CSV table of C-alpha atoms in Angstrom, one decimal:
chain,number,residue,atom,x,y,z
S,28,MET,CA,-21.1,-89.7,-19.7
S,29,ASP,CA,-20.2,-88.4,-23.1
S,30,GLY,CA,-21.1,-88.6,-26.6
S,31,THR,CA,-19.8,-92.2,-26.9
S,32,TRP,CA,-21.8,-93.6,-24.0
S,33,LEU,CA,-18.7,-93.9,-21.9
S,34,THR,CA,-18.7,-93.2,-18.2
S,35,THR,CA,-16.3,-91.1,-16.0
S,36,THR,CA,-17.0,-91.9,-12.3
S,37,TYR,CA,-16.7,-89.4,-9.6
S,38,THR,CA,-16.5,-90.7,-5.9
S,39,TYR,CA,-16.7,-88.3,-3.1
S,40,ASP,CA,-15.4,-89.2,0.5
S,41,ASP,CA,-16.8,-86.1,2.8
S,42,THR,CA,-15.0,-87.7,5.8
S,43,ASN,CA,-11.5,-87.5,4.4
S,44,ARG,CA,-12.3,-84.9,2.0
S,45,ARG,CA,-11.2,-87.1,-0.9
S,46,VAL,CA,-12.5,-87.1,-4.4
S,47,THR,CA,-11.5,-90.0,-6.6
S,48,ILE,CA,-12.0,-89.9,-10.6
S,49,ASP,CA,-12.2,-93.0,-12.7
S,50,SER,CA,-11.8,-92.4,-16.4
S,51,PRO,CA,-13.7,-94.9,-18.7
S,52,GLY,CA,-10.3,-96.4,-19.4
S,53,ARG,CA,-9.9,-97.1,-15.5
S,54,ILE,CA,-7.3,-94.5,-15.0
S,55,ARG,CA,-7.6,-93.2,-11.4
S,56,THR,CA,-6.7,-90.0,-10.0
S,57,ILE,CA,-7.3,-88.9,-6.3
S,58,THR,CA,-7.2,-85.3,-4.8
S,59,GLU,CA,-7.4,-84.6,-1.0
S,60,GLN,CA,-8.2,-81.5,0.6
S,61,THR,CA,-7.6,-79.9,4.1
S,62,ALA,CA,-10.5,-78.9,6.3
S,63,PHE,CA,-10.3,-75.4,4.8
S,64,GLY,CA,-10.8,-76.4,1.3
S,65,GLU,CA,-6.9,-76.5,0.0
S,66,THR,CA,-5.8,-79.1,-2.2
S,67,TRP,CA,-3.0,-81.0,-0.1
S,68,LYS,CA,-2.4,-83.9,-2.0
S,69,VAL,CA,-2.9,-85.3,-5.6
S,70,THR,CA,-2.3,-88.9,-6.7
S,71,ASP,CA,-1.9,-89.6,-10.3
S,72,GLY,CA,-2.8,-92.7,-12.6
S,73,GLU,CA,0.6,-94.2,-11.4
S,74,GLN,CA,-0.1,-93.7,-7.6
S,75,ARG,CA,2.7,-91.1,-7.4
S,76,THR,CA,1.8,-88.2,-4.9
S,77,THR,CA,2.2,-84.5,-5.2
S,78,GLU,CA,2.0,-82.8,-1.7
S,79,TYR,CA,1.0,-78.9,-1.4
S,80,ARG,CA,2.0,-77.3,2.0
S,81,TYR,CA,0.3,-74.0,3.2
S,82,ASP,CA,0.7,-71.6,5.9
S,83,LEU,CA,-1.9,-70.7,8.7
S,84,ASP,CA,-3.4,-68.0,6.1
S,85,GLY,CA,-3.9,-70.5,3.3
S,86,ARG,CA,-1.3,-69.4,1.2
S,87,LEU,CA,0.7,-71.9,-0.7
S,88,LYS,CA,4.1,-72.2,0.7
S,89,GLN,CA,5.8,-75.6,-0.9
S,90,VAL,CA,5.0,-78.1,-3.5
S,91,ILE,CA,6.8,-81.5,-2.9
S,92,ASP,CA,7.1,-84.0,-5.8
S,93,PRO,CA,6.6,-87.7,-5.6
S,94,GLU,CA,10.4,-88.0,-4.7
S,95,GLN,CA,9.7,-85.7,-1.6
S,96,ARG,CA,11.8,-82.9,-3.2
S,97,VAL,CA,10.6,-79.4,-2.7
S,98,ILE,CA,10.1,-78.3,-6.4
S,99,GLU,CA,8.4,-74.8,-5.4
S,100,ALA,CA,8.7,-72.5,-2.2
S,101,HIS,CA,7.0,-69.3,-1.7
S,102,ASP,CA,7.5,-66.4,0.7
S,103,TYR,CA,4.9,-63.7,1.5
S,104,ASP,CA,4.9,-60.4,3.4
S,105,VAL,CA,2.3,-59.5,6.1
S,106,VAL,CA,-0.7,-58.5,3.7
S,107,GLY,CA,-0.2,-61.7,1.6
S,108,ASN,CA,1.8,-60.6,-1.4
S,109,ARG,CA,4.2,-63.2,-2.8
S,110,THR,CA,7.6,-61.8,-2.4
S,111,GLN,CA,9.7,-64.7,-3.3
S,112,THR,CA,9.6,-67.8,-5.3
S,113,ARG,CA,12.4,-70.4,-5.1
S,114,ASP,CA,12.7,-73.2,-7.7
S,115,GLY,CA,14.0,-76.7,-7.3
S,116,LYS,CA,17.5,-75.6,-7.3
S,117,GLY,CA,17.0,-72.9,-4.8
S,118,GLN,CA,17.2,-70.0,-7.4
S,119,ALA,CA,15.0,-67.0,-6.4
S,120,ILE,CA,12.8,-64.6,-8.1
S,121,GLN,CA,11.8,-61.7,-5.9
S,122,PHE,CA,9.0,-59.5,-6.3
S,123,GLU,CA,8.2,-55.9,-4.6
S,124,PHE,CA,5.1,-53.9,-4.1
S,125,ASP,CA,3.9,-50.4,-3.4
S,126,ALA,CA,1.7,-49.2,-0.6
S,127,ALA,CA,-1.3,-50.2,-2.9
S,128,ASN,CA,-0.1,-53.9,-3.0
S,129,ARG,CA,0.7,-53.4,-6.8
S,130,GLN,CA,4.0,-55.3,-8.1
S,131,ILE,CA,6.4,-52.5,-8.7
S,132,ARG,CA,9.7,-54.8,-9.3
S,133,LYS,CA,10.5,-58.3,-10.3
S,134,ARG,CA,14.3,-59.6,-9.7
S,135,ILE,CA,15.5,-62.9,-11.1
S,136,ASP,CA,18.5,-64.3,-9.3
S,137,PRO,CA,18.8,-61.1,-7.3
S,138,GLN,CA,22.0,-62.2,-5.7
S,139,GLY,CA,23.7,-63.1,-9.1
S,140,LEU,CA,22.5,-62.1,-12.3
S,141,ASN,CA,20.0,-59.5,-10.7
S,142,LEU,CA,17.7,-59.2,-13.9
S,143,THR,CA,15.3,-56.5,-13.0
S,144,SER,CA,12.4,-55.2,-14.4
S,145,GLU,CA,9.8,-52.5,-13.0
S,146,ILE,CA,6.4,-51.4,-13.3
S,147,ARG,CA,5.1,-47.7,-12.8
S,148,TYR,CA,1.5,-47.0,-12.3
S,149,ASP,CA,-0.5,-43.6,-12.6
S,150,GLY,CA,-3.0,-42.4,-10.0
S,151,ARG,CA,-5.7,-44.7,-11.2
S,152,GLY,CA,-3.6,-47.8,-10.8
S,153,ARG,CA,-3.1,-48.3,-14.7
S,154,GLN,CA,0.3,-49.5,-15.7
S,155,LEU,CA,2.1,-46.2,-17.1
S,156,GLU,CA,5.6,-47.2,-17.6
S,157,LEU,CA,7.4,-50.7,-18.0
S,158,LEU,CA,11.2,-50.9,-17.7
S,159,ASP,CA,12.6,-54.3,-18.9
S,160,ALA,CA,16.0,-55.9,-17.6
S,161,ASN,CA,17.8,-54.2,-20.6
S,162,GLY,CA,16.6,-50.7,-19.1
S,163,ILE,CA,14.3,-50.1,-22.0
S,164,LEU,CA,11.3,-48.1,-21.2
S,165,THR,CA,7.8,-48.4,-22.7
S,166,ARG,CA,5.2,-46.0,-21.9
S,167,LEU,CA,1.5,-46.8,-21.9
S,168,GLU,CA,-1.0,-43.9,-22.4
S,169,TYR,CA,-4.9,-44.2,-21.9
S,170,ASN,CA,-8.1,-42.4,-23.3
S,171,ILE,CA,-10.7,-40.7,-21.0
S,172,GLN,CA,-12.6,-44.2,-20.7
S,173,GLY,CA,-9.2,-45.7,-19.6
S,174,GLN,CA,-8.7,-47.9,-22.8
S,175,LEU,CA,-5.0,-48.0,-23.9
S,176,ALA,CA,-4.9,-45.4,-26.4
S,177,ALA,CA,-1.0,-45.6,-27.1
S,178,ARG,CA,2.1,-47.6,-26.5
S,179,VAL,CA,5.7,-46.2,-27.0
S,180,VAL,CA,8.6,-48.5,-27.2
S,181,ASP,CA,11.9,-47.1,-26.2
S,182,ALA,CA,10.3,-43.9,-24.8
S,183,ALA,CA,13.1,-42.3,-22.9
S,184,ALA,CA,14.6,-39.1,-24.3
S,185,GLY,CA,16.7,-39.7,-27.3
S,186,GLY,CA,15.3,-43.4,-27.7
S,187,LEU,CA,13.4,-44.7,-30.7
S,188,GLN,CA,10.0,-43.7,-29.8
S,189,LEU,CA,8.3,-46.3,-31.6
S,190,ARG,CA,4.5,-45.2,-31.1
S,191,THR,CA,1.6,-47.3,-31.8
S,192,GLU,CA,-2.1,-45.7,-31.3
S,193,PHE,CA,-5.1,-47.3,-30.8
S,194,ARG,CA,-8.8,-45.9,-31.4
S,195,TYR,CA,-12.2,-47.5,-30.3
S,196,ASP,CA,-15.9,-47.0,-31.0
S,197,ARG,CA,-18.8,-46.5,-28.2
S,198,GLN,CA,-19.0,-50.2,-27.6
S,199,GLY,CA,-15.0,-50.4,-26.7
S,200,ARG,CA,-14.3,-52.2,-30.0
S,201,GLN,CA,-11.0,-51.4,-31.6
S,202,ILE,CA,-11.6,-49.4,-34.9
S,203,SER,CA,-8.1,-48.5,-35.9
S,204,LEU,CA,-4.5,-49.1,-35.5
S,205,ILE,CA,-1.8,-46.7,-36.1
S,206,GLU,CA,1.7,-48.2,-36.3
S,207,GLY,CA,4.8,-45.7,-36.4
S,208,ALA,CA,2.4,-43.0,-35.4
S,209,GLY,CA,3.7,-39.5,-36.0
S,210,THR,CA,6.1,-40.6,-38.8
S,211,THR,CA,6.0,-40.4,-42.4
S,212,THR,CA,5.7,-44.3,-42.8
S,213,ALA,CA,2.8,-44.7,-40.3
S,214,ARG,CA,0.6,-47.4,-41.4
S,215,THR,CA,-3.2,-47.3,-40.5
S,216,THR,CA,-5.6,-50.4,-40.3
S,217,GLN,CA,-9.2,-49.8,-39.6
S,218,TYR,CA,-11.6,-52.2,-38.6
S,219,SER,CA,-15.5,-52.5,-38.8
S,220,TYR,CA,-17.7,-54.7,-37.1
S,221,THR,CA,-21.5,-56.3,-37.2
S,222,PRO,CA,-24.0,-55.2,-34.4
S,223,LEU,CA,-22.8,-58.6,-32.6
S,224,GLY,CA,-19.3,-57.5,-32.5
S,225,GLN,CA,-18.1,-59.8,-35.3
S,226,ARG,CA,-15.3,-58.2,-37.3
S,227,ILE,CA,-16.3,-57.9,-40.9
S,228,GLU,CA,-13.8,-55.7,-42.5
S,229,GLU,CA,-10.2,-54.6,-42.3
S,230,ILE,CA,-8.8,-51.8,-44.4
S,231,VAL,CA,-4.8,-51.4,-44.6
S,232,ASP,CA,-4.1,-47.9,-45.5
S,233,PRO,CA,-7.6,-46.4,-45.9
S,234,THR,CA,-6.7,-43.2,-47.5
S,235,GLY,CA,-4.3,-44.9,-49.8
S,236,LEU,CA,-3.9,-48.4,-51.0
S,237,GLN,CA,-7.2,-49.2,-49.2
S,238,LEU,CA,-6.2,-53.0,-48.8
S,239,ARG,CA,-9.7,-54.6,-47.8
S,240,THR,CA,-10.3,-57.8,-46.2
S,241,GLN,CA,-13.8,-58.9,-45.6
S,242,TYR,CA,-15.5,-61.5,-43.4
S,243,ARG,CA,-18.8,-63.1,-43.6
S,244,TYR,CA,-20.7,-65.1,-40.6
S,245,ASP,CA,-23.5,-67.4,-40.5
S,246,THR,CA,-26.3,-66.9,-37.8
S,247,SER,CA,-24.4,-68.7,-35.1
S,248,GLY,CA,-21.5,-66.5,-35.6
S,249,ASN,CA,-19.2,-69.1,-37.6
S,250,LEU,CA,-16.9,-67.7,-40.1
S,251,ILE,CA,-18.3,-68.8,-43.3
S,252,GLY,CA,-16.2,-66.7,-45.9
S,253,LYS,CA,-13.0,-64.5,-46.2
S,254,LEU,CA,-12.4,-62.2,-48.9
S,255,THR,CA,-8.8,-60.9,-49.5
S,256,PRO,CA,-7.6,-57.6,-50.9
S,257,ASP,CA,-6.6,-59.6,-54.3
S,258,GLY,CA,-10.3,-60.9,-54.5
S,259,GLN,CA,-9.6,-64.3,-53.3
S,260,LEU,CA,-12.6,-65.9,-51.4
S,261,THR,CA,-12.0,-68.7,-49.1
S,262,ARG,CA,-15.3,-70.5,-47.8
S,263,TYR,CA,-15.9,-72.4,-44.6
S,264,ALA,CA,-19.1,-74.6,-43.8
S,265,TYR,CA,-20.2,-75.9,-40.4
S,266,ASP,CA,-22.4,-78.8,-39.4
S,267,ALA,CA,-25.2,-78.4,-37.0
S,268,ALA,CA,-22.9,-78.5,-33.9
S,269,ASN,CA,-21.0,-75.8,-35.4
S,270,ARG,CA,-18.0,-77.7,-36.2
S,271,LEU,CA,-15.9,-77.0,-39.2
S,272,VAL,CA,-16.8,-79.4,-41.8
S,273,LEU,CA,-15.7,-78.0,-45.3
S,274,THR,CA,-12.7,-75.6,-46.1
S,275,ILE,CA,-12.7,-74.5,-49.8
S,276,ASP,CA,-9.8,-72.3,-50.8
S,277,PRO,CA,-10.0,-69.8,-53.7
S,278,ALA,CA,-9.0,-72.4,-56.5
S,279,GLY,CA,-12.1,-74.5,-55.2
S,280,ALA,CA,-9.7,-77.3,-53.5
S,281,VAL,CA,-11.8,-78.9,-50.6
S,282,VAL,CA,-10.7,-80.0,-47.3
S,283,ARG,CA,-13.3,-82.1,-45.5
S,284,ASN,CA,-13.3,-82.8,-41.7
S,285,ASP,CA,-15.6,-85.7,-40.2
S,286,TYR,CA,-16.1,-86.2,-36.2
S,287,ASP,CA,-17.2,-88.9,-34.1
S,288,THR,CA,-20.4,-88.6,-31.5
S,289,ALA,CA,-18.0,-87.1,-29.0
S,290,GLY,CA,-17.0,-84.3,-31.3
S,291,ARG,CA,-13.5,-85.6,-32.0
S,292,LEU,CA,-12.1,-85.2,-35.3
S,293,ILE,CA,-11.6,-88.6,-37.0
S,294,GLN,CA,-11.2,-88.2,-40.4
S,295,VAL,CA,-9.7,-85.5,-43.0
S,296,THR,CA,-10.0,-85.7,-46.7
S,297,ARG,CA,-8.4,-83.6,-49.2
S,298,HIS,CA,-10.3,-84.0,-52.3
S,299,ALA,CA,-8.6,-84.5,-55.7
S,300,THR,CA,-11.3,-82.7,-57.5
S,301,ALA,CA,-11.9,-79.0,-57.0
S,302,LEU,CA,-15.3,-77.3,-57.0
S,303,SER,CA,-16.0,-74.5,-59.6
S,304,ASN,CA,-18.9,-72.3,-60.3
S,305,LEU,CA,-19.6,-71.6,-56.6
S,306,SER,CA,-22.1,-68.7,-55.9
S,307,ASN,CA,-22.4,-66.5,-53.0
S,308,GLU,CA,-25.4,-68.3,-51.8
S,309,GLU,CA,-23.0,-71.3,-50.9
S,310,THR,CA,-21.5,-69.2,-48.0
S,311,GLN,CA,-24.8,-69.1,-46.3
S,312,PRO,CA,-25.9,-71.3,-43.5
S,313,GLN,CA,-27.2,-74.0,-45.9
S,314,ALA,CA,-23.7,-74.2,-47.5
S,315,LEU,CA,-23.0,-77.5,-46.2
S,316,THR,CA,-25.8,-79.4,-47.8
S,317,LEU,CA,-25.5,-77.7,-51.1
S,318,LEU,CA,-21.5,-78.1,-51.1
S,319,LEU,CA,-21.6,-81.8,-49.9
S,320,ALA,CA,-23.8,-82.4,-52.8
S,321,LYS,CA,-21.1,-81.3,-55.1
S,322,LEU,CA,-18.3,-83.5,-53.8
S,323,VAL,CA,-17.7,-86.4,-55.9
S,324,PRO,CA,-15.2,-89.3,-54.7
S,325,HIS,CA,-12.1,-89.7,-56.6
S,326,PRO,CA,-9.4,-92.4,-56.4
S,327,ASN,CA,-6.8,-89.5,-55.8
S,328,ASP,CA,-8.6,-88.3,-52.7
S,329,GLN,CA,-6.1,-88.0,-49.9
S,330,GLN,CA,-7.7,-89.2,-46.4
S,331,THR,CA,-6.3,-89.6,-43.0
S,332,ARG,CA,-8.0,-91.2,-40.2
S,333,THR,CA,-7.6,-91.1,-36.3
S,334,VAL,CA,-9.1,-93.6,-33.9
S,335,TYR,CA,-9.6,-92.9,-30.2
S,336,ASP,CA,-9.7,-95.0,-27.1
S,337,THR,CA,-12.0,-94.8,-24.2
S,338,ASP,CA,-10.1,-92.0,-22.7
S,339,GLY,CA,-10.4,-89.8,-25.8
S,340,ARG,CA,-6.6,-90.4,-26.7
S,341,ALA,CA,-5.6,-90.9,-30.5
S,342,VAL,CA,-4.6,-94.6,-30.6
S,343,LEU,CA,-4.3,-95.4,-34.1
S,344,ASP,CA,-3.6,-93.1,-37.2
S,345,ARG,CA,-3.6,-93.7,-40.9
S,346,ASN,CA,-2.0,-91.3,-43.1
S,347,ALA,CA,-2.9,-90.5,-46.8
S,348,GLN,CA,-0.6,-93.3,-48.1
S,349,GLY,CA,-2.1,-96.0,-45.7
S,350,GLU,CA,0.6,-96.3,-43.2
S,351,ILE,CA,-0.5,-96.8,-39.7
S,352,THR,CA,0.9,-95.7,-36.3
S,353,ARG,CA,-0.3,-97.2,-33.1
S,354,ARG,CA,0.1,-95.4,-29.6
S,355,GLU,CA,0.1,-96.9,-26.3
S,356,PHE,CA,-0.1,-95.1,-23.0
S,357,ASP,CA,0.8,-95.2,-19.4
S,358,ASN,CA,-1.6,-94.7,-16.4
S,359,ASN,CA,-0.9,-90.9,-16.6
S,360,GLY,CA,-1.9,-90.5,-20.2
S,361,ARG,CA,1.7,-90.1,-21.7
S,362,VAL,CA,2.7,-92.1,-24.6
S,363,SER,CA,4.7,-95.4,-23.7
S,364,ARG,CA,5.1,-96.9,-27.2
S,365,VAL,CA,4.6,-96.1,-30.7
S,366,THR,CA,4.6,-98.5,-33.3
S,367,ARG,CA,4.9,-97.7,-36.9
S,368,TYR,CA,3.6,-100.7,-39.1
S,369,ALA,CA,5.9,-101.4,-42.4
S,370,THR,CA,2.9,-103.0,-44.1
S,371,ARG,CA,0.0,-100.7,-45.2
S,372,LEU,CA,-3.7,-101.1,-45.1
S,373,PRO,CA,-5.8,-101.3,-48.3
S,374,ALA,CA,-7.7,-97.9,-48.6
S,375,ASN,CA,-11.2,-99.5,-48.3
S,376,THR,CA,-10.3,-101.0,-44.8
S,377,VAL,CA,-12.3,-99.5,-42.1
S,378,LEU,CA,-9.8,-98.6,-39.4
S,379,LYS,CA,-11.1,-99.2,-35.8
S,380,LEU,CA,-9.9,-100.2,-32.2
S,381,ASP,CA,-10.2,-103.7,-33.1
S,382,THR,CA,-8.9,-103.6,-36.6
S,383,VAL,CA,-6.3,-106.6,-37.1
S,384,LEU,CA,-3.2,-104.9,-38.1
S,385,PRO,CA,-0.7,-106.4,-40.4
S,386,THR,CA,2.5,-107.0,-38.4
S,387,ASP,CA,6.1,-107.6,-39.5
S,388,PRO,CA,8.5,-107.9,-36.7
S,389,GLN,CA,11.5,-107.4,-38.9
S,390,ARG,CA,10.2,-104.1,-40.4
S,391,ASP,CA,8.0,-102.5,-38.0
S,392,GLN,CA,9.4,-99.8,-35.9
S,393,ARG,CA,8.6,-99.6,-32.2
S,394,THR,CA,9.8,-96.6,-30.0
S,395,GLU,CA,9.3,-97.0,-26.3
S,396,TYR,CA,9.4,-94.2,-23.7
S,397,ARG,CA,9.9,-93.8,-20.1
S,398,TYR,CA,9.4,-90.8,-17.6
S,399,ASP,CA,10.3,-89.7,-14.4
S,400,SER,CA,8.1,-88.7,-11.6
S,401,ALA,CA,7.7,-85.0,-13.0
S,402,GLY,CA,6.7,-86.6,-16.4
S,403,ARG,CA,9.7,-85.7,-18.1
S,404,GLN,CA,10.8,-88.1,-20.9
S,405,THR,CA,14.0,-89.8,-19.6
S,406,GLU,CA,14.4,-92.8,-21.9
S,407,ALA,CA,13.4,-93.4,-25.6
S,408,THR,CA,14.2,-96.8,-27.0
S,409,ILE,CA,13.8,-97.6,-30.9
S,410,LEU,CA,13.3,-101.2,-31.7
S,411,LEU,CA,13.5,-102.3,-35.3
S,412,GLY,CA,14.0,-106.0,-36.3
S,413,ASN,CA,17.0,-107.2,-33.7
S,414,GLU,CA,18.2,-103.6,-33.0
S,415,ARG,CA,17.8,-101.6,-30.0
S,416,LEU,CA,19.0,-98.2,-29.8
S,417,THR,CA,18.3,-96.4,-26.3
S,418,THR,CA,18.7,-92.4,-25.9
S,419,ASN,CA,18.7,-91.4,-22.0
S,420,GLN,CA,18.1,-88.0,-21.1
S,421,THR,CA,18.8,-86.2,-17.5
S,422,TYR,CA,17.2,-83.1,-15.9
S,423,ASP,CA,18.1,-80.9,-13.2
S,424,ALA,CA,15.8,-80.0,-10.3
S,425,VAL,CA,13.8,-77.4,-12.2
S,426,GLY,CA,13.4,-79.4,-15.5
S,427,ASN,CA,16.3,-78.3,-17.6
S,428,LEU,CA,17.8,-80.9,-19.9
S,429,ILE,CA,21.2,-81.3,-18.6
S,430,GLN,CA,22.4,-84.6,-20.5
S,431,VAL,CA,21.8,-86.6,-23.3
S,432,THR,CA,23.3,-90.2,-23.7
S,433,ASP,CA,22.7,-91.6,-27.3
S,434,ALA,CA,22.7,-95.4,-28.3
S,435,LYS,CA,26.5,-95.3,-28.5
S,436,GLN,CA,26.9,-94.0,-25.1
S,437,GLN,CA,28.1,-90.6,-26.3
S,438,ARG,CA,27.1,-87.9,-23.9
S,439,THR,CA,26.2,-84.4,-24.5
S,440,ARG,CA,25.9,-82.1,-21.5
S,441,HIS,CA,24.3,-78.8,-21.1
S,442,VAL,CA,24.8,-76.1,-18.4
S,443,TYR,CA,22.3,-73.3,-17.5
S,444,ASP,CA,22.6,-69.9,-15.8
S,445,ALA,CA,20.6,-69.0,-12.9
S,446,ALA,CA,17.8,-67.6,-15.4
S,447,ASN,CA,17.5,-71.1,-16.7
S,448,ARG,CA,19.4,-70.1,-20.2
S,449,ARG,CA,21.6,-72.5,-21.7
S,450,VAL,CA,25.2,-71.1,-21.5
S,451,PHE,CA,27.3,-74.2,-22.3
S,452,SER,CA,26.9,-77.5,-24.5
S,453,ILE,CA,29.7,-80.0,-24.4
S,454,ASP,CA,29.4,-82.8,-26.9
S,455,ALA,CA,30.9,-86.5,-26.5
S,456,LEU,CA,34.3,-85.0,-27.8
S,457,GLY,CA,34.6,-82.4,-25.5
S,458,THR,CA,33.9,-79.8,-27.8
S,459,VAL,CA,32.2,-76.6,-26.0
S,460,SER,CA,29.6,-74.1,-27.5
S,461,ARG,CA,28.9,-71.1,-25.5
S,462,ASN,CA,25.8,-69.0,-25.8
S,463,GLU,CA,25.9,-65.2,-24.1
S,464,TYR,CA,22.5,-63.2,-23.6
S,465,ASP,CA,21.7,-59.7,-22.8
S,466,ALA,CA,19.6,-58.8,-20.0
S,467,ALA,CA,16.2,-59.5,-21.9
S,468,GLY,CA,17.4,-62.9,-22.7
S,469,GLN,CA,18.1,-62.3,-26.5
S,470,LEU,CA,21.3,-64.3,-27.6
S,471,THR,CA,24.0,-61.9,-28.5
S,472,ARG,CA,26.9,-64.1,-29.0
S,473,SER,CA,27.5,-68.1,-29.7
S,474,THR,CA,31.3,-69.4,-29.5
S,475,ARG,CA,32.4,-72.8,-30.4
S,476,TYR,CA,35.8,-73.4,-29.1
S,477,ALA,CA,38.4,-75.1,-31.2
S,478,ASN,CA,40.0,-76.6,-28.1
S,479,PRO,CA,38.2,-79.6,-26.5
S,480,ILE,CA,38.0,-80.1,-22.8
S,481,THR,CA,37.9,-83.0,-20.7
S,482,LEU,CA,35.2,-82.7,-18.0
S,483,THR,CA,35.3,-85.6,-15.3
S,484,GLY,CA,33.1,-84.1,-12.8
S,485,GLU,CA,29.8,-82.1,-12.4
S,486,ALA,CA,29.2,-79.7,-15.5
S,487,THR,CA,28.8,-76.2,-13.8
S,488,LEU,CA,29.3,-72.9,-15.0
S,489,ALA,CA,32.5,-72.7,-12.9
S,490,THR,CA,34.0,-75.9,-13.9
S,491,VAL,CA,33.5,-75.5,-17.7
S,492,ASN,CA,34.8,-71.8,-17.4
S,493,ALA,CA,37.9,-72.9,-15.7
S,494,LEU,CA,38.8,-75.8,-18.4
S,495,LEU,CA,38.2,-73.4,-21.4
S,496,LYS,CA,41.0,-72.7,-23.6
S,497,PRO,CA,40.2,-69.8,-26.0
S,498,ASP,CA,41.9,-69.6,-29.1
S,499,ILE,CA,41.2,-66.6,-30.7
S,500,LYS,CA,42.3,-67.6,-34.5
S,501,LEU,CA,40.5,-71.0,-34.4
S,502,ASP,CA,37.3,-70.5,-32.1
S,503,SER,CA,34.3,-69.9,-34.1
S,504,GLN,CA,32.1,-67.0,-33.3
S,505,GLN,CA,28.7,-65.4,-34.2
S,506,GLN,CA,27.3,-62.2,-32.8
S,507,SER,CA,23.8,-60.4,-33.0
S,508,ILE,CA,23.1,-56.9,-32.2
S,509,PHE,CA,19.6,-55.8,-31.2
S,510,ASP,CA,18.0,-52.3,-30.9
S,511,ALA,CA,15.9,-51.0,-28.0
S,512,ALA,CA,12.8,-52.8,-29.5
S,513,GLY,CA,14.5,-55.9,-29.6
S,514,ARG,CA,15.0,-55.9,-33.4
S,515,GLN,CA,18.2,-57.2,-34.8
S,516,THR,CA,20.3,-54.5,-36.2
S,517,ALA,CA,23.3,-56.5,-37.2
S,518,SER,CA,25.0,-60.0,-37.3
S,519,VAL,CA,28.4,-61.0,-37.4
S,520,ASP,CA,29.1,-64.3,-38.9
S,521,ALA,CA,32.2,-66.9,-38.1
S,522,LEU,CA,34.3,-65.2,-40.7
S,523,GLY,CA,33.9,-61.7,-39.4
S,524,TYR,CA,31.4,-60.5,-42.0
S,525,VAL,CA,28.9,-58.0,-40.8
S,526,THR,CA,25.2,-57.6,-42.1
S,527,GLU,CA,23.3,-54.7,-41.0
S,528,TYR,CA,19.6,-54.6,-41.0
S,529,ARG,CA,17.6,-51.5,-41.0
S,530,TYR,CA,13.8,-50.8,-40.1
S,531,ASP,CA,11.0,-48.3,-40.9
S,532,ALA,CA,8.9,-46.6,-38.1
S,533,ILE,CA,6.5,-49.6,-37.9
S,534,GLY,CA,9.2,-52.4,-37.6
S,535,ASN,CA,9.3,-53.7,-41.1
S,536,ARG,CA,12.8,-54.8,-42.3
S,537,ILE,CA,13.5,-52.6,-45.2
S,538,ALA,CA,17.2,-53.1,-45.9
S,539,SER,CA,20.0,-55.6,-45.1
């Protein structure tokens, strides 16, 4: 039973190893287990069942969706390390391990893209070197206590050698961060703590600019004040349940939060009248009482309100302009309908679940949603007056959006590579856009082809590639170039103009 006196019921069937959960809104989910305690079947609120299959050692082998499709499949070595995972399209990710059963290599699409990353360890089993799919090496260093002491990006000989260092106190708390260590532009940040481990101060460039940010806490550990280097103080005040009630910015502008008995945020008020002459005492534990006494209602206060149903879902919203939005849900808790009412409620109306809302069939806007068995939105229908506008979405076996059909039956299709990166988009006119990536997944080139294609069958990488008619003069192309740290160092626009970007040793862009 929660703070609103609503009950969630749990029913146990020991014979069949089944647990049934009934929510206050009468949504039922059922979980069934094997004799070994493994969850093998879950039935959701719409009576759709997902099944889990295990091997004799209790390792998950398959996940089967409500349509009886295998959406996950796993292989293991003789000691139980997961060596391969295949998704709903059969695309694989392989893992390799050393003699100590530590993962040392990961291959995405090993028979195709073969995007390979590696991990190397020291004698104590700590990660020492990380090699990403682009071949960029990151080296990790540790102090005698085993804490991370430094991280060097692009650490190979001749690389960028971007070094970040970390220092700790005896309690293991980080007390300094040095970015760009060993360079003339290195930046140091120092941290200080209370005996309870709360950060009370951070100083950027402690031997130079001394940009100091300070934090204050109440006896419950809640942040009650933040003082920035320019002397601007933001205050926070909490109720007895440690919920944030008031936020007061440096200019005295106040935002107030109100909660229901279950601890849910039900109202946010942005007060039109700022508070002034605030003393330091008003950042102490008694701040809430002192500050609430100073607040005076004003006609220009902006207030939003939320009403929840018995399952704790936000059903009604009223914004600061008095506009009402209502949500309805299916038995899996997904939004099935959203109604935006054209007529506003008077400001003094108390919004509740049973509030009679002013309907206007010709001006109210409703949007209805439908989902597939995997919970992906497949249809959205906008109803406004006599209009009915439906958009449909189709997905592949791993959840990539592959087709959108709008209300005018115009189709846009998308094609992905084996790493599930979108490569092609083909609009209703047959215009093709293409994305190219580096091994780390960064977008390096985008091309919009001038010549449309006619695609009659399935959209795949092979079929689209075969239909392309490149035109070097008319195709529009943009490029991005990245350094070994993943920072964009240059871009080339569709007209061929090049923009270069330069960075200092700590990663700040200093010129373009």
